[in-house]
Tab-separated table of C-alpha atoms in Angstrom:
chain	number	residue	atom	x	y	z
R	1	MET	CA	-0.215	-0.090	0.195
R	2	LYS	CA	3.045	2.599	0.682
R	3	ALA	CA	3.748	2.065	-3.052
R	4	ILE	CA	0.496	2.833	-4.262
R	5	TYR	CA	0.406	6.351	-1.681
R	6	LEU	CA	4.061	6.819	-3.476
R	7	LEU	CA	2.847	6.856	-7.566
R	8	LEU	CA	-0.708	8.905	-5.785
R	9	ALA	CA	1.444	11.893	-4.242
R	10	LEU	CA	3.644	11.819	-7.794
R	11	CYS	CA	1.176	11.676	-10.068
R	12	ILE	CA	-0.504	14.438	-7.700
R	13	TYR	CA	2.941	16.356	-7.850
R	14	PHE	CA	3.690	16.192	-11.313
R	15	ASN	CA	0.278	17.363	-12.077
R	16	SER	CA	0.486	20.763	-10.746
R	17	SER	CA	3.534	21.285	-11.610
R	18	THR	CA	1.925	20.828	-15.179
R	19	LEU	CA	-0.308	23.277	-14.079
R	20	VAL	CA	2.070	26.286	-14.091
R	21	PHE	CA	2.521	25.536	-18.308
R	22	SER	CA	-0.863	24.037	-19.433
R	23	GLN	CA	-2.789	25.897	-21.926
R	24	ASP	CA	-5.843	24.942	-20.025
R	25	TYR	CA	-7.364	23.497	-17.518
R	26	VAL	CA	-10.781	21.728	-16.812
R	27	LEU	CA	-13.302	19.882	-14.202
R	28	GLY	CA	-16.139	18.858	-15.269
R	29	LEU	CA	-18.413	16.044	-15.005
R	30	LYS	CA	-18.984	11.535	-16.076
R	31	ALA	CA	-21.689	8.796	-16.593
R	32	GLY	CA	-21.677	6.171	-18.025
R	33	LEU	CA	-21.947	2.319	-17.531
R	34	ASN	CA	-20.005	-0.778	-18.011
R	35	THR	CA	-19.429	-5.341	-17.983
R	36	ASN	CA	-17.736	-7.138	-16.183
R	37	THR	CA	-15.979	-9.587	-16.087
R	38	ILE	CA	-15.360	-12.148	-13.278
R	39	GLY	CA	-14.158	-15.865	-13.029
R	40	ASP	CA	-15.866	-19.126	-13.180
R	41	ILE	CA	-17.749	-20.972	-10.116
R	42	ASN	CA	-16.965	-24.926	-10.610
R	43	SER	CA	-19.548	-26.853	-8.139
R	44	ARG	CA	-18.751	-29.453	-5.903
R	45	GLY	CA	-20.759	-32.592	-6.833
R	46	GLY	CA	-19.942	-34.792	-3.852
R	47	SER	CA	-20.785	-32.223	-1.528
R	48	ILE	CA	-24.880	-32.843	-2.733
R	49	ALA	CA	-24.687	-35.910	-3.604
R	50	VAL	CA	-22.350	-39.174	-4.169
R	51	GLY	CA	-21.130	-39.260	-7.509
R	52	LYS	CA	-22.277	-36.076	-9.261
R	53	ALA	CA	-20.372	-35.301	-11.518
R	54	ASP	CA	-18.862	-31.442	-10.739
R	55	GLU	CA	-20.283	-29.068	-12.685
R	56	VAL	CA	-19.176	-24.993	-14.005
R	57	PHE	CA	-20.981	-22.309	-14.308
R	58	SER	CA	-19.437	-19.329	-16.226
R	59	PRO	CA	-20.659	-15.672	-14.896
R	60	LYS	CA	-22.974	-13.928	-16.751
R	61	LYS	CA	-22.630	-10.534	-17.575
R	62	ASN	CA	-24.905	-7.991	-16.309
R	63	ILE	CA	-25.087	-3.405	-17.106
R	64	GLY	CA	-23.741	-1.463	-14.744
R	65	TYR	CA	-22.585	1.997	-14.157
R	66	GLN	CA	-19.827	4.591	-12.831
R	67	ILE	CA	-20.625	8.393	-11.984
R	68	GLY	CA	-17.902	10.687	-11.061
R	69	GLY	CA	-16.110	13.553	-11.733
R	70	TYR	CA	-13.205	15.137	-13.674
R	71	PHE	CA	-10.221	17.215	-14.038
R	72	ASN	CA	-8.161	17.794	-16.658
R	73	ALA	CA	-5.164	20.025	-17.568
R	74	GLU	CA	-4.022	20.211	-21.436
R	75	LEU	CA	-0.680	21.174	-23.116
R	76	LYS	CA	-0.380	21.262	-26.672
R	77	GLY	CA	-1.617	17.885	-27.575
R	78	PHE	CA	-0.996	15.953	-23.946
R	79	PHE	CA	-3.449	15.863	-21.564
R	80	ILE	CA	-2.901	14.504	-17.447
R	81	ARG	CA	-7.143	13.300	-16.575
R	82	PRO	CA	-7.185	12.254	-12.850
R	83	GLU	CA	-10.288	11.425	-11.590
R	84	LEU	CA	-12.586	10.175	-8.480
R	85	ASN	CA	-16.030	7.633	-9.353
R	86	TYR	CA	-17.935	5.744	-7.931
R	87	VAL	CA	-18.680	2.711	-9.907
R	88	SER	CA	-21.375	-0.769	-9.495
R	89	LEU	CA	-20.398	-3.679	-11.019
R	90	GLU	CA	-22.873	-6.592	-11.907
R	91	ASN	CA	-22.972	-10.352	-12.434
R	92	HIS	CA	-24.727	-13.518	-12.433
R	93	TYR	CA	-24.516	-17.040	-12.463
R	94	ASP	CA	-26.647	-19.512	-13.868
R	95	PHE	CA	-27.407	-21.828	-11.140
R	96	PRO	CA	-29.800	-24.815	-11.268
R	97	ASN	CA	-32.164	-23.566	-9.531
R	98	ARG	CA	-32.441	-19.869	-9.796
R	99	ALA	CA	-29.445	-17.104	-10.814
R	100	SER	CA	-27.562	-15.515	-8.088
R	101	LYS	CA	-26.448	-12.579	-8.589
R	102	TRP	CA	-22.938	-11.562	-8.009
R	103	THR	CA	-22.174	-7.186	-7.384
R	104	ALA	CA	-19.442	-4.838	-5.639
R	105	THR	CA	-19.294	-1.363	-5.873
R	106	LYS	CA	-16.083	0.810	-5.181
R	107	PHE	CA	-14.625	4.253	-5.153
R	108	GLU	CA	-11.340	4.524	-8.119
R	109	ILE	CA	-9.130	6.855	-8.408
R	110	PRO	CA	-8.028	6.303	-12.383
R	111	ILE	CA	-4.695	9.286	-12.786
R	112	LEU	CA	-4.977	8.880	-17.299
R	113	PHE	CA	-2.026	10.332	-18.931
R	114	GLY	CA	-3.662	11.274	-22.934
R	115	LEU	CA	-2.395	11.683	-26.808
R	116	GLU	CA	-4.300	13.571	-29.169
R	117	ILE	CA	-3.888	11.728	-32.459
R	118	ALA	CA	-6.340	13.409	-34.354
R	119	LYS	CA	-9.045	16.348	-33.907
R	120	PRO	CA	-11.486	15.736	-31.619
R	121	VAL	CA	-9.748	12.056	-31.035
R	122	SER	CA	-7.524	11.397	-27.631
R	123	ILE	CA	-5.768	8.019	-26.393
R	124	TYR	CA	-4.768	7.279	-23.357
R	125	ALA	CA	-4.202	5.478	-20.729
R	126	GLY	CA	-3.229	4.995	-16.733
R	127	PRO	CA	-3.407	3.369	-13.368
R	128	SER	CA	-6.416	3.243	-11.300
R	129	PHE	CA	-6.845	2.796	-7.033
R	130	ASN	CA	-9.609	0.765	-6.430
R	131	PHE	CA	-11.545	1.419	-3.025
R	132	PHE	CA	-13.873	-1.912	-2.627
R	133	SER	CA	-17.146	-1.067	-0.347
R	134	ASN	CA	-19.308	-3.825	-0.998
R	135	ILE	CA	-18.629	-7.131	-3.447
R	136	GLN	CA	-21.347	-10.476	-2.304
R	137	LEU	CA	-22.636	-13.877	-4.814
R	138	GLU	CA	-26.460	-14.279	-3.173
R	139	GLY	CA	-26.938	-17.607	-1.854
R	140	VAL	CA	-23.428	-17.984	0.048
R	141	GLN	CA	-23.414	-19.049	3.858
R	142	VAL	CA	-21.144	-18.383	6.399
R	143	THR	CA	-20.537	-22.135	7.478
R	144	SER	CA	-17.073	-24.691	8.660
R	145	TYR	CA	-16.070	-25.018	5.174
R	146	SER	CA	-16.609	-21.523	4.073
R	147	ASN	CA	-16.194	-17.624	6.052
R	148	GLY	CA	-18.598	-15.777	3.599
R	149	GLY	CA	-17.020	-14.494	0.152
R	150	PRO	CA	-16.484	-13.766	-2.092
R	151	ASP	CA	-12.885	-12.611	-0.432
R	152	ILE	CA	-11.708	-10.558	-2.405
R	153	GLU	CA	-9.188	-7.637	-1.641
R	154	LYS	CA	-10.777	-4.021	-1.140
R	155	ASN	CA	-7.917	-1.928	-1.742
R	156	THR	CA	-6.491	-3.417	-5.703
R	157	THR	CA	-4.722	-1.988	-8.047
R	158	SER	CA	-5.606	-1.757	-12.258
R	159	LEU	CA	-4.669	-0.278	-15.504
R	160	ASN	CA	-6.727	1.998	-17.881
R	161	PHE	CA	-6.548	2.182	-21.857
R	162	GLY	CA	-8.853	4.216	-23.867
R	163	ILE	CA	-10.057	6.417	-26.163
R	164	LEU	CA	-11.912	9.848	-26.462
R	165	ALA	CA	-14.083	11.846	-28.434
R	166	ARG	CA	-14.859	14.918	-27.540
R	167	TYR	CA	-17.055	18.466	-29.191
R	168	ASN	CA	-17.696	21.481	-27.367
R	169	ARG	CA	-17.973	21.486	-23.346
R	170	PHE	CA	-19.051	17.058	-23.866
R	171	SER	CA	-17.272	13.784	-24.667
R	172	ILE	CA	-17.393	10.364	-24.415
R	173	ASP	CA	-14.765	7.573	-23.768
R	174	LEU	CA	-14.597	3.943	-24.718
R	175	ARG	CA	-12.476	2.588	-21.063
R	176	TYR	CA	-10.657	-0.838	-20.955
R	177	GLU	CA	-9.041	-1.655	-17.641
R	178	ILE	CA	-7.374	-4.991	-16.592
R	179	GLY	CA	-6.593	-5.098	-12.593
R	180	THR	CA	-2.585	-5.236	-12.131
R	181	LYS	CA	-3.311	-9.168	-9.791
R	182	ALA	CA	-5.236	-12.196	-9.642
R	183	THR	CA	-7.927	-12.931	-7.381
R	184	GLN	CA	-6.974	-15.700	-5.348
R	185	GLU	CA	-9.785	-19.083	-6.177
R	186	GLU	CA	-12.237	-19.106	-3.145
R	187	LEU	CA	-14.303	-22.375	-1.805
R	188	LEU	CA	-17.800	-20.681	-1.210
R	189	ASP	CA	-21.122	-22.582	0.303
R	190	ILE	CA	-24.067	-21.871	-1.126
R	191	ASN	CA	-27.541	-22.771	-0.149
R	192	HIS	CA	-27.912	-25.384	-2.260
R	193	SER	CA	-31.908	-25.502	-0.999
R	194	ALA	CA	-32.618	-22.427	-2.783
R	195	TYR	CA	-29.841	-22.402	-5.754
R	196	GLY	CA	-28.739	-26.053	-6.602
R	197	VAL	CA	-25.039	-25.927	-5.487
R	198	ASN	CA	-23.077	-26.502	-2.239
R	199	LEU	CA	-19.779	-26.240	-1.236
R	200	ALA	CA	-18.302	-24.572	-4.757
R	201	ASP	CA	-15.003	-23.269	-5.732
R	202	LEU	CA	-14.824	-19.784	-6.675
R	203	ARG	CA	-12.109	-20.076	-9.814
R	204	SER	CA	-8.874	-18.004	-9.443
R	205	TYR	CA	-9.574	-15.235	-12.251
R	206	THR	CA	-8.298	-10.787	-13.324
R	207	PRO	CA	-10.861	-8.733	-12.723
R	208	LYS	CA	-11.309	-6.579	-16.324
R	209	THR	CA	-14.493	-4.140	-16.722
R	210	LEU	CA	-15.149	-2.397	-19.833
R	211	SER	CA	-17.195	0.657	-19.759
R	212	LEU	CA	-19.014	3.979	-22.451
R	213	SER	CA	-19.203	6.778	-20.586
R	214	PHE	CA	-20.065	10.871	-21.504
R	215	SER	CA	-18.448	13.476	-19.580
R	216	VAL	CA	-19.400	17.662	-19.782
R	217	ASP	CA	-16.509	20.127	-18.948
R	218	ILE	CA	-18.403	22.654	-16.410
R	219	PHE	CA	-15.969	24.873	-15.740
R	220	ARG	CA	-13.157	25.939	-17.546
R	221	THR	CA	-9.702	28.057	-17.438
R	222	ASP	CA	-10.570	29.740	-20.910
R	223	GLY	CA	-13.107	32.115	-19.864
R	224	THR	CA	-15.924	30.955	-21.279
R	225	SER	CA	-18.546	28.701	-19.140
R	226	ILE	CA	-22.089	26.239	-20.340
R	227	ALA	CA	-23.774	29.630	-20.770
R	228	ASP	CA	-21.506	30.337	-23.934
R	229	LEU	CA	-23.530	26.999	-25.500
R	230	PHE	CA	-26.411	28.415	-26.149
R	231	LYS	CA	-25.812	31.953	-27.945
R	232	SER	CA	-24.621	32.220	-31.625
R	233	ASN	CA	-21.830	30.741	-33.519
R	234	ASP	CA	-19.731	33.360	-33.077
R	235	LYS	CA	-19.992	33.262	-29.688
R	236	CYS	CA	-20.763	30.132	-28.772
R	237	GLY	CA	-17.873	28.939	-25.727
R	238	CYS	CA	-16.535	25.809	-28.077
R	239	PRO	CA	-12.721	25.609	-27.446
R	240	TYR	CA	-12.332	22.049	-29.216
R	241	LYS	CA	-14.749	23.947	-32.555
R	242	LYS	CA	-11.495	25.098	-35.209
């Protein structure tokens, strides 16, 4: 964790230094949707009936969401973009008796470094520091075999890669996020009468998320405001219009 905090401090320091030379900086809000990748569950058939074969259940993707804000410092085609986002992730497993929903929520702090490759398109990459507050799988019990779960690390890091297109104060952002390390395989004890699965192994996996977000610049240092968007074209506050 000390290494994470050190990297975060260095990024913030570098970002603050860049502002001295920056042509423009921005505060904005964003929101969007996501899909999440988690691991297979191997149902131990012998825990249900003698001689019953194991059965593997792969997760199905549900649509989650994210909301947050960002600070953008721009300098001659380059930008640094720290964000603070609240993220909700969802999946489910189609067990024999009923579906079991997997949910997780987290606060994340991505620090992104980008380059404009052709107006109005930019590409970017950077680390994200994730702080999970709630991870649940429906039907999991605390028994002598398992202490509940899923017991995933609460503080993790990941890498982000994405492409962003901007028009006036608005932007659309497609992002791929991958964890920096895999989870540990874990034994779960699931309510058999409700879900048709008993003892089961949540297999190791590397978390991955694909998200699509929409953003709007609320404050800019170029002197324009949101109200300028409703003026005539010659007086429009359009920082990306050429």
